[in-house]
PDB file of C-alpha atoms in Angstrom:
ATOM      1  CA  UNK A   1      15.163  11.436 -18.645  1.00 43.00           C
ATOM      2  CA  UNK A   2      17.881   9.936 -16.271  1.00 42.00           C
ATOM      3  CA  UNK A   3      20.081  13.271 -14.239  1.00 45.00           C
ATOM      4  CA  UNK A   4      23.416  12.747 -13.970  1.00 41.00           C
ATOM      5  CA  UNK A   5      24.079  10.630 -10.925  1.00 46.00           C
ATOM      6  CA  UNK A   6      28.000  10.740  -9.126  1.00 46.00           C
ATOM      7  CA  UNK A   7      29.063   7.311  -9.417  1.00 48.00           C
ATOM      8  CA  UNK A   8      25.941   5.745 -10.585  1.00 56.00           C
ATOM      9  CA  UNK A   9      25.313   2.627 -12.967  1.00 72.00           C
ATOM     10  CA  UNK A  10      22.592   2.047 -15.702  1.00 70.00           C
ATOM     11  CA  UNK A  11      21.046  -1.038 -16.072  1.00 81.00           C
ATOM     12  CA  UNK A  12      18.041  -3.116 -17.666  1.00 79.00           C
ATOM     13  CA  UNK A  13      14.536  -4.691 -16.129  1.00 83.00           C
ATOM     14  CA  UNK A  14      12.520  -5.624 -19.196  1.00 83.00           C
ATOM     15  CA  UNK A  15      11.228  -2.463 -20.977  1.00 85.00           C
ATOM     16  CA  UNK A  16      12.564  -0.262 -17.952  1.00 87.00           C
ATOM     17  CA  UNK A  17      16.031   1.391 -17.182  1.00 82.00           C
ATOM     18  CA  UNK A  18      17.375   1.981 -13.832  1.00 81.00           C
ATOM     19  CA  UNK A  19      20.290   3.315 -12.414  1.00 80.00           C
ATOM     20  CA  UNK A  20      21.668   2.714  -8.886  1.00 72.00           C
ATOM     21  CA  UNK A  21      24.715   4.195  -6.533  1.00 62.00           C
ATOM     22  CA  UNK A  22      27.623   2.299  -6.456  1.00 54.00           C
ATOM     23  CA  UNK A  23      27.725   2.662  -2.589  1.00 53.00           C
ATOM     24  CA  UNK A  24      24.223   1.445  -2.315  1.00 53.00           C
ATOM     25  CA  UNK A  25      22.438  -2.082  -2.612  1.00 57.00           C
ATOM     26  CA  UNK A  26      22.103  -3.062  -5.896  1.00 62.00           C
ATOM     27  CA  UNK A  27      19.810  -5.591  -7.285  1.00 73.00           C
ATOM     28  CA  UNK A  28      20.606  -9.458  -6.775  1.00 85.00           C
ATOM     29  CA  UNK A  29      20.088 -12.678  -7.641  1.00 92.00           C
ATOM     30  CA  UNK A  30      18.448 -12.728  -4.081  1.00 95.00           C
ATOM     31  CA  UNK A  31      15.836 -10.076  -5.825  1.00 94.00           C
ATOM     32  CA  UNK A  32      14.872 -11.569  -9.193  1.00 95.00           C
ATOM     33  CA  UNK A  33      14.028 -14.352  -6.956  1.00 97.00           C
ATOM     34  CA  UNK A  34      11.731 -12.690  -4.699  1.00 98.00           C
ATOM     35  CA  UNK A  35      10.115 -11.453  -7.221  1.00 98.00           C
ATOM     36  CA  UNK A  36       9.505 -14.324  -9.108  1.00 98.00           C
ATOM     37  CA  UNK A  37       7.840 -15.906  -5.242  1.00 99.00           C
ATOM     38  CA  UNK A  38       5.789 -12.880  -5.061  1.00 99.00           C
ATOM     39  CA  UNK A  39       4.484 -13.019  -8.997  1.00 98.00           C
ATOM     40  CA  UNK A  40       2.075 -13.387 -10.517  1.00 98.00           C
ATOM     41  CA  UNK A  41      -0.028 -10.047  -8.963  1.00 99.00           C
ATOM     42  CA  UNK A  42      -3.762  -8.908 -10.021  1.00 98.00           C
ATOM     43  CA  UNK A  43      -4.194  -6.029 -11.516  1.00 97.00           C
ATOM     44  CA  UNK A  44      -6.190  -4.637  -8.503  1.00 98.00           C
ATOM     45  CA  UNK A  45      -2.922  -6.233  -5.836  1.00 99.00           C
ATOM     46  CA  UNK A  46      -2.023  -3.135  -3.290  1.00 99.00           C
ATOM     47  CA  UNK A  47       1.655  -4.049  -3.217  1.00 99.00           C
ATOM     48  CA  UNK A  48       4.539  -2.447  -1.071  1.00 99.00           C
ATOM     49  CA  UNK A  49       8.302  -3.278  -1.041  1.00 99.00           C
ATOM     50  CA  UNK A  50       9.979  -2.397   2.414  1.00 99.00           C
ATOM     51  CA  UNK A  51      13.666  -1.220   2.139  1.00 96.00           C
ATOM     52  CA  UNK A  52      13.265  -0.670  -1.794  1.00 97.00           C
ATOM     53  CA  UNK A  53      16.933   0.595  -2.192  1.00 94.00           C
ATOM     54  CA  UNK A  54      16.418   1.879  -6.033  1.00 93.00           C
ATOM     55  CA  UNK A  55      13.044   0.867  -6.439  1.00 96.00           C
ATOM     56  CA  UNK A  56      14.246  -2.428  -8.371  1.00 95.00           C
ATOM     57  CA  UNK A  57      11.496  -4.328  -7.233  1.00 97.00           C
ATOM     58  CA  UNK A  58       8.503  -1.931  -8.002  1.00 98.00           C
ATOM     59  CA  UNK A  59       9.849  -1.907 -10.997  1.00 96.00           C
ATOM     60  CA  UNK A  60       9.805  -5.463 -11.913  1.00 96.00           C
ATOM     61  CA  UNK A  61       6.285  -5.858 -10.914  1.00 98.00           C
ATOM     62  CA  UNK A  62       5.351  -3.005 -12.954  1.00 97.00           C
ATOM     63  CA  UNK A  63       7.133  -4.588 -15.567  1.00 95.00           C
ATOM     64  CA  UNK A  64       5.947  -8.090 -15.680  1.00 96.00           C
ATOM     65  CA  UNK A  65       2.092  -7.361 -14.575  1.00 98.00           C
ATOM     66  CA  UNK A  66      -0.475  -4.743 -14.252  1.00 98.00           C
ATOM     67  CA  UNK A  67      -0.606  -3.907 -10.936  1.00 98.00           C
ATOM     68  CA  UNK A  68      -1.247  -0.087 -10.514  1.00 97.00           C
ATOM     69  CA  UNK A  69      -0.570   0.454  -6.988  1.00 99.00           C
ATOM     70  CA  UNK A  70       2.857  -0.101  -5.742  1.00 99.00           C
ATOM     71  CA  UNK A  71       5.057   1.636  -3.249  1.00 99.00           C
ATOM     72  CA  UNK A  72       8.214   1.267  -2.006  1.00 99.00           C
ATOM     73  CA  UNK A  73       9.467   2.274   1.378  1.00 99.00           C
ATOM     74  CA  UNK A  74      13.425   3.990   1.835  1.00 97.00           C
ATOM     75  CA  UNK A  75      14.955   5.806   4.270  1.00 96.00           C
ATOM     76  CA  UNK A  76      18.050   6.288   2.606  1.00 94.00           C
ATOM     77  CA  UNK A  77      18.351   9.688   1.312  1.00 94.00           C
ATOM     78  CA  UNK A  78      20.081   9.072  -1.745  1.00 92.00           C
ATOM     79  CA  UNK A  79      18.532   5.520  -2.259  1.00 92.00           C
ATOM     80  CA  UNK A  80      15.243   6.982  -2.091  1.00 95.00           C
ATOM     81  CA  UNK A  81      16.119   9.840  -4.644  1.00 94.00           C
ATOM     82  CA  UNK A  82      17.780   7.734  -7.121  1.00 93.00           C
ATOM     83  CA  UNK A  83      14.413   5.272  -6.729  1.00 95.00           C
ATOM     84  CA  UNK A  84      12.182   8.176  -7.422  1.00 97.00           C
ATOM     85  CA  UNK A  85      13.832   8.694 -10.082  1.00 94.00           C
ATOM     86  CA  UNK A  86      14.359   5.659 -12.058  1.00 95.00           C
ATOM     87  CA  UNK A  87      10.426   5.888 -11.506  1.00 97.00           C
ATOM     88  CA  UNK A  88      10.002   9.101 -13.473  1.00 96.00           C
ATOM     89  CA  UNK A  89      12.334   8.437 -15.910  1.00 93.00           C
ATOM     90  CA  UNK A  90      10.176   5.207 -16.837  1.00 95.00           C
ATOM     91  CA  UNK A  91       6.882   7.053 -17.197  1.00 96.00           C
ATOM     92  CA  UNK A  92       5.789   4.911 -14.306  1.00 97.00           C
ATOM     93  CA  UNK A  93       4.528   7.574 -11.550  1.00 98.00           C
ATOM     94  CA  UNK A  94       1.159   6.843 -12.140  1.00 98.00           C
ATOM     95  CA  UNK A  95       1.966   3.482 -10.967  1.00 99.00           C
ATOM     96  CA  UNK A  96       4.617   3.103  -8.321  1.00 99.00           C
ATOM     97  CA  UNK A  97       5.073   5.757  -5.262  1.00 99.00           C
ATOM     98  CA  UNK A  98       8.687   6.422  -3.697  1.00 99.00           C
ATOM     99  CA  UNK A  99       8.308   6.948   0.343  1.00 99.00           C
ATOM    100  CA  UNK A 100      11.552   7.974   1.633  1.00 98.00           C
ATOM    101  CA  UNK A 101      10.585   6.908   5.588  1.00 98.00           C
ATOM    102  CA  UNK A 102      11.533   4.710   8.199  1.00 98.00           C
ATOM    103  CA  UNK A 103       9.468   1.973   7.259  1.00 98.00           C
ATOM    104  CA  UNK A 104       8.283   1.380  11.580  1.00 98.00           C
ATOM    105  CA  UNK A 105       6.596   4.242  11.076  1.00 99.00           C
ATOM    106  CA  UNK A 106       4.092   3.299   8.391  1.00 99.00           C
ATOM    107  CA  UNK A 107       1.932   2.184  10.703  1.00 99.00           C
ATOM    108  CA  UNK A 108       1.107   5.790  11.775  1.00 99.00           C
ATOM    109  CA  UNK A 109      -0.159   6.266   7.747  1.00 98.00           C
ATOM    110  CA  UNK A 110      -1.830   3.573   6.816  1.00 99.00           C
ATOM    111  CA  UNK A 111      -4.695   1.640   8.578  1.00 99.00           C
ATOM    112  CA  UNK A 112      -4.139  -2.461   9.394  1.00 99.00           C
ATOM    113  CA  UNK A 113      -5.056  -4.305   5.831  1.00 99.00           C
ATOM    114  CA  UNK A 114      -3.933  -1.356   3.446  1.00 99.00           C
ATOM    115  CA  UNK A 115      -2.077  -3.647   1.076  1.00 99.00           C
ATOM    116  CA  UNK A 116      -2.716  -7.079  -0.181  1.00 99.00           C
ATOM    117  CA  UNK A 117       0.918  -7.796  -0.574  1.00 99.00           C
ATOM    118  CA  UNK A 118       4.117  -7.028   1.304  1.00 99.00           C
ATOM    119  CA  UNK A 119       7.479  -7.304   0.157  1.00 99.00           C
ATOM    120  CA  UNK A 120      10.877  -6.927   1.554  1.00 98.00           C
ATOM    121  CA  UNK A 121      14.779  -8.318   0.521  1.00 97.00           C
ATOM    122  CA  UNK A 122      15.827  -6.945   4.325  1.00 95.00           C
ATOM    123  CA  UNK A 123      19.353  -6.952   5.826  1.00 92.00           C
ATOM    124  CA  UNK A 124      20.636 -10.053   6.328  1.00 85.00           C
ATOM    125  CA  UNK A 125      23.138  -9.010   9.398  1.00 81.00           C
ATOM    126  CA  UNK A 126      21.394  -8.952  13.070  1.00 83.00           C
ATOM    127  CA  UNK A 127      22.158  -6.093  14.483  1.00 70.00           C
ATOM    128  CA  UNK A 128      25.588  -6.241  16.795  1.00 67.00           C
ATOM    129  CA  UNK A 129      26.626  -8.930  14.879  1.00 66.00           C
ATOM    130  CA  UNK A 130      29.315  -9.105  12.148  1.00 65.00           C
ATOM    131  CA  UNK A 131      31.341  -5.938  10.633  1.00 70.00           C
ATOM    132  CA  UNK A 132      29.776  -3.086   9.711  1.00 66.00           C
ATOM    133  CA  UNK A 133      30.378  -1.104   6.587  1.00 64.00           C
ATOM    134  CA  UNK A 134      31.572   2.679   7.215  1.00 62.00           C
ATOM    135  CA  UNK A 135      29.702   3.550   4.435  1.00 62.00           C
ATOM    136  CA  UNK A 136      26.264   4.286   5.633  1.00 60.00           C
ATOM    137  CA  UNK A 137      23.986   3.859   3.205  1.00 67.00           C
ATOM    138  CA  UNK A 138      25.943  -0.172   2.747  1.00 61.00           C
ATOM    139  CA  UNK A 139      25.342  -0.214   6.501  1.00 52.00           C
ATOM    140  CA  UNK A 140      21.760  -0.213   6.318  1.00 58.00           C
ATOM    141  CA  UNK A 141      20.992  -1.909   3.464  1.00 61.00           C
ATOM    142  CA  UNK A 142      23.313  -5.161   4.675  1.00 62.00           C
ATOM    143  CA  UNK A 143      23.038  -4.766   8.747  1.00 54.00           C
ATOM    144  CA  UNK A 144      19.707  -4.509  11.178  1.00 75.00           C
ATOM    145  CA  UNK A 145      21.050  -0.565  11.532  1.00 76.00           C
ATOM    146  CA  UNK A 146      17.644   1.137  11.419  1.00 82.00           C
ATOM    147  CA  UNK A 147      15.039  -2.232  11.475  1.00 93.00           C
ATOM    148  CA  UNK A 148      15.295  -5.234  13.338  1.00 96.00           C
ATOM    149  CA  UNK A 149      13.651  -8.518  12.281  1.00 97.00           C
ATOM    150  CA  UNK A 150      11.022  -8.296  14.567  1.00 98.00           C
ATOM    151  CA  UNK A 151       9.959  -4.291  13.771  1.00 98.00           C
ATOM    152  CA  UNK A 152       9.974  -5.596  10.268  1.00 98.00           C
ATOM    153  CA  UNK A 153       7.308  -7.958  10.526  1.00 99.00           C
ATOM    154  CA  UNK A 154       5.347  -6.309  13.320  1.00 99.00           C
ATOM    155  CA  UNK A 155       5.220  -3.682  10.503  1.00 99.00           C
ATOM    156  CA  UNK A 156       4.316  -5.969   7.460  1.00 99.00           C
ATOM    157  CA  UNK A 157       1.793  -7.705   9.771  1.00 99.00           C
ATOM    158  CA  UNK A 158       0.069  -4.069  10.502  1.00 99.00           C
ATOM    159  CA  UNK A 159       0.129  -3.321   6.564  1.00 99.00           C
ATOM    160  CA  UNK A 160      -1.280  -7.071   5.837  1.00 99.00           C
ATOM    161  CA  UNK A 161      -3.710  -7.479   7.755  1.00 98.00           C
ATOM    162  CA  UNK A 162      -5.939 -10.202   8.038  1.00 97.00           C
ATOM    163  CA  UNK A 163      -5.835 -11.340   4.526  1.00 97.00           C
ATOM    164  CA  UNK A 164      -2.970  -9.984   3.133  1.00 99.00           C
ATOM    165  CA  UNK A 165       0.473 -11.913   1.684  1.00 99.00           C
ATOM    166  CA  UNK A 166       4.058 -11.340   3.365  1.00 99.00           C
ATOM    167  CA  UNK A 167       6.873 -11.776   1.530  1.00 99.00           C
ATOM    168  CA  UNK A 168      10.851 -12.076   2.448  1.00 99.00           C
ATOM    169  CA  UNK A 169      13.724 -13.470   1.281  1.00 98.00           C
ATOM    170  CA  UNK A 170      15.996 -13.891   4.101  1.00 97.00           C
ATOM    171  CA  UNK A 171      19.523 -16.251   4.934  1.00 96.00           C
ATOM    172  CA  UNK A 172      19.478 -19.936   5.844  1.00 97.00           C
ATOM    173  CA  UNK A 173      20.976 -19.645   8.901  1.00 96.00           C
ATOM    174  CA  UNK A 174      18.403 -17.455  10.763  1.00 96.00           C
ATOM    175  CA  UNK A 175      15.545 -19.449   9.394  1.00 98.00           C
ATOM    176  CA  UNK A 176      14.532 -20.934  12.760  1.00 98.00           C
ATOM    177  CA  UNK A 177      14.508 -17.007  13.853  1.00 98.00           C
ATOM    178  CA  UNK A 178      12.351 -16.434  11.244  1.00 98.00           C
ATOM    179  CA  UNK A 179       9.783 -18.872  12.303  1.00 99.00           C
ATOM    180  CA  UNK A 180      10.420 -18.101  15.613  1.00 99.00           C
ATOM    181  CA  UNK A 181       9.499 -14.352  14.931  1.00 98.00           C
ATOM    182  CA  UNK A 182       6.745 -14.863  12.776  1.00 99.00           C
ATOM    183  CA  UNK A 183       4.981 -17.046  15.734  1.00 99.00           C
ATOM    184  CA  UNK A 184       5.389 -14.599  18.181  1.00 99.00           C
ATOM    185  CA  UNK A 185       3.807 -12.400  16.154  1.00 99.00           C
ATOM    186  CA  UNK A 186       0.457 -15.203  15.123  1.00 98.00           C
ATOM    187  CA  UNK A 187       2.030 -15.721  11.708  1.00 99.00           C
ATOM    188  CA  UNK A 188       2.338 -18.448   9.901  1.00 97.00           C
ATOM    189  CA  UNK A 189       4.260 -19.719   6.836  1.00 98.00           C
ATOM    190  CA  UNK A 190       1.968 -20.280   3.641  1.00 98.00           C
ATOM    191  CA  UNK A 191       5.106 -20.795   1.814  1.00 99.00           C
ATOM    192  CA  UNK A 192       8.759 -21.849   2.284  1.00 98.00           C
ATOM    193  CA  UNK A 193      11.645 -22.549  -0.216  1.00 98.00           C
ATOM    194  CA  UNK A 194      14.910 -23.049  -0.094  1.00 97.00           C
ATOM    195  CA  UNK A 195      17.547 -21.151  -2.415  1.00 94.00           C
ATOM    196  CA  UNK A 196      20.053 -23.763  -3.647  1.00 86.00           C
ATOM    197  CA  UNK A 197      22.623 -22.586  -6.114  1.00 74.00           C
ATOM    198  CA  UNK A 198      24.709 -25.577  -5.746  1.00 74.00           C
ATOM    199  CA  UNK A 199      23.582 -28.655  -5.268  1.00 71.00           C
ATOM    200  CA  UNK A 200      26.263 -30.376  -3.224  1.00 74.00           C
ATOM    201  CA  UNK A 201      26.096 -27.628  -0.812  1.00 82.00           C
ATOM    202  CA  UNK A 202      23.254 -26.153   1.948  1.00 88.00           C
ATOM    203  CA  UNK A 203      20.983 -23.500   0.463  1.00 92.00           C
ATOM    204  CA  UNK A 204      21.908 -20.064   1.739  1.00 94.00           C
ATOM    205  CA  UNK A 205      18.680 -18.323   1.532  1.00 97.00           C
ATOM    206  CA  UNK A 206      15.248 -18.811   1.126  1.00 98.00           C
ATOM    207  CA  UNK A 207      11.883 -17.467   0.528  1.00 99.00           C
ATOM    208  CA  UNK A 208       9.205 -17.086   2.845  1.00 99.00           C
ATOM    209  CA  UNK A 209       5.122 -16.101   2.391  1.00 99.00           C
ATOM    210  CA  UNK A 210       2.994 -15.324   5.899  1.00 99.00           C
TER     211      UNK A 210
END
């Protein structure tokens, strides 16, 4: 069962409920289509979602295949809480783990190659640039506050591996970044596409697999 949450919202993912803060991230368009790049997952996929806010994303893999082994990464107190338990409350803890962590220091718990797939929806401000919400937990999930671009995928390449998948959905605009990153790194894209929600104007986003 779901505890009372201060200023929380309920909402729907297939079979599962979740609730999330209103000062928080909340799931986006920008999500259901990661997910939907990252899908379809074996059954035997290692899979783990960095920055998981609510744990929205574990949840729709759980939900829409039978991967048994997903985690998601938060360092937010209250995000983390709240994803833990929208986890619980959906019978899925044999399933999907909650690690409230900075995610850079993963690489101090698990060895290079411990998942097969690596997901993240990060912020989409670099850090110095742009405003900056006063409310923390906003802060980090919209600003470069406690990762920067290239921590995040030095990270996801550690967790990887040699044959893993990395995921991101990330804004138009810092797409040469992106590929500028990931080279530095010895990445390369498998994958790249463009988020268009109107035609007669540039994509804002898009989705990328290393």
């Amino acid at each position: 069962m779901f505890c009372a949450l201060r200023d929380a919202c309920l909402e729907y993912i297939g079979p599962y409920r979740y609730m999330h803060g209103t000062t928080g991230q909340r799931m986006t368009s920008d999500t259901l289509r990661l997910s939907e790049f990252v899908l379809p997952l074996k059954q035997n996929d290692s899979v783990i979602d960095l920055g998981t806010g609510a744990g929205v994303l574990p949840l729709i893999f759980a939900a829409r295949s039978g991967c048994a082994n997903i985690k998601g990464v938060e360092v937010m107190d209250g995000a983390s809480q709240t994803a833990r338990q929208n986890v619980a409350a959906n019978g899925l803890t044999g399933r999907i783990a909650i690690l409230k962590m900075d995610l850079r220091k993963l690489p101090e718990v698990y060895g290079e190659g411990s998942f097969s797939v690596v997901v993240s929806n990060p912020p989409y401000v670099k850090a110095g640039a742009g405003r900056v919400s006063p409310v923390k937990e906003r802060a980090v999930a919209r600003s470069e506050q406690m990762c920067t671009l290239p921590e995040l995928i030095k990270v996801s390449k550690h967790l990887a591996g040699k044959s893993g998948r990395i995921c991101f959905v990330f804004p138009a605009r810092r797409l040469q970044e992106m590929l500028s990153t990931l080279g530095s790194a010895g990445l390369k894209p498998r994958r790249l596409k463009f988020i268009n929600t109107q035609s007669e104007r540039p994509a804002r986003r898009f989705l990328i697999e290393a």
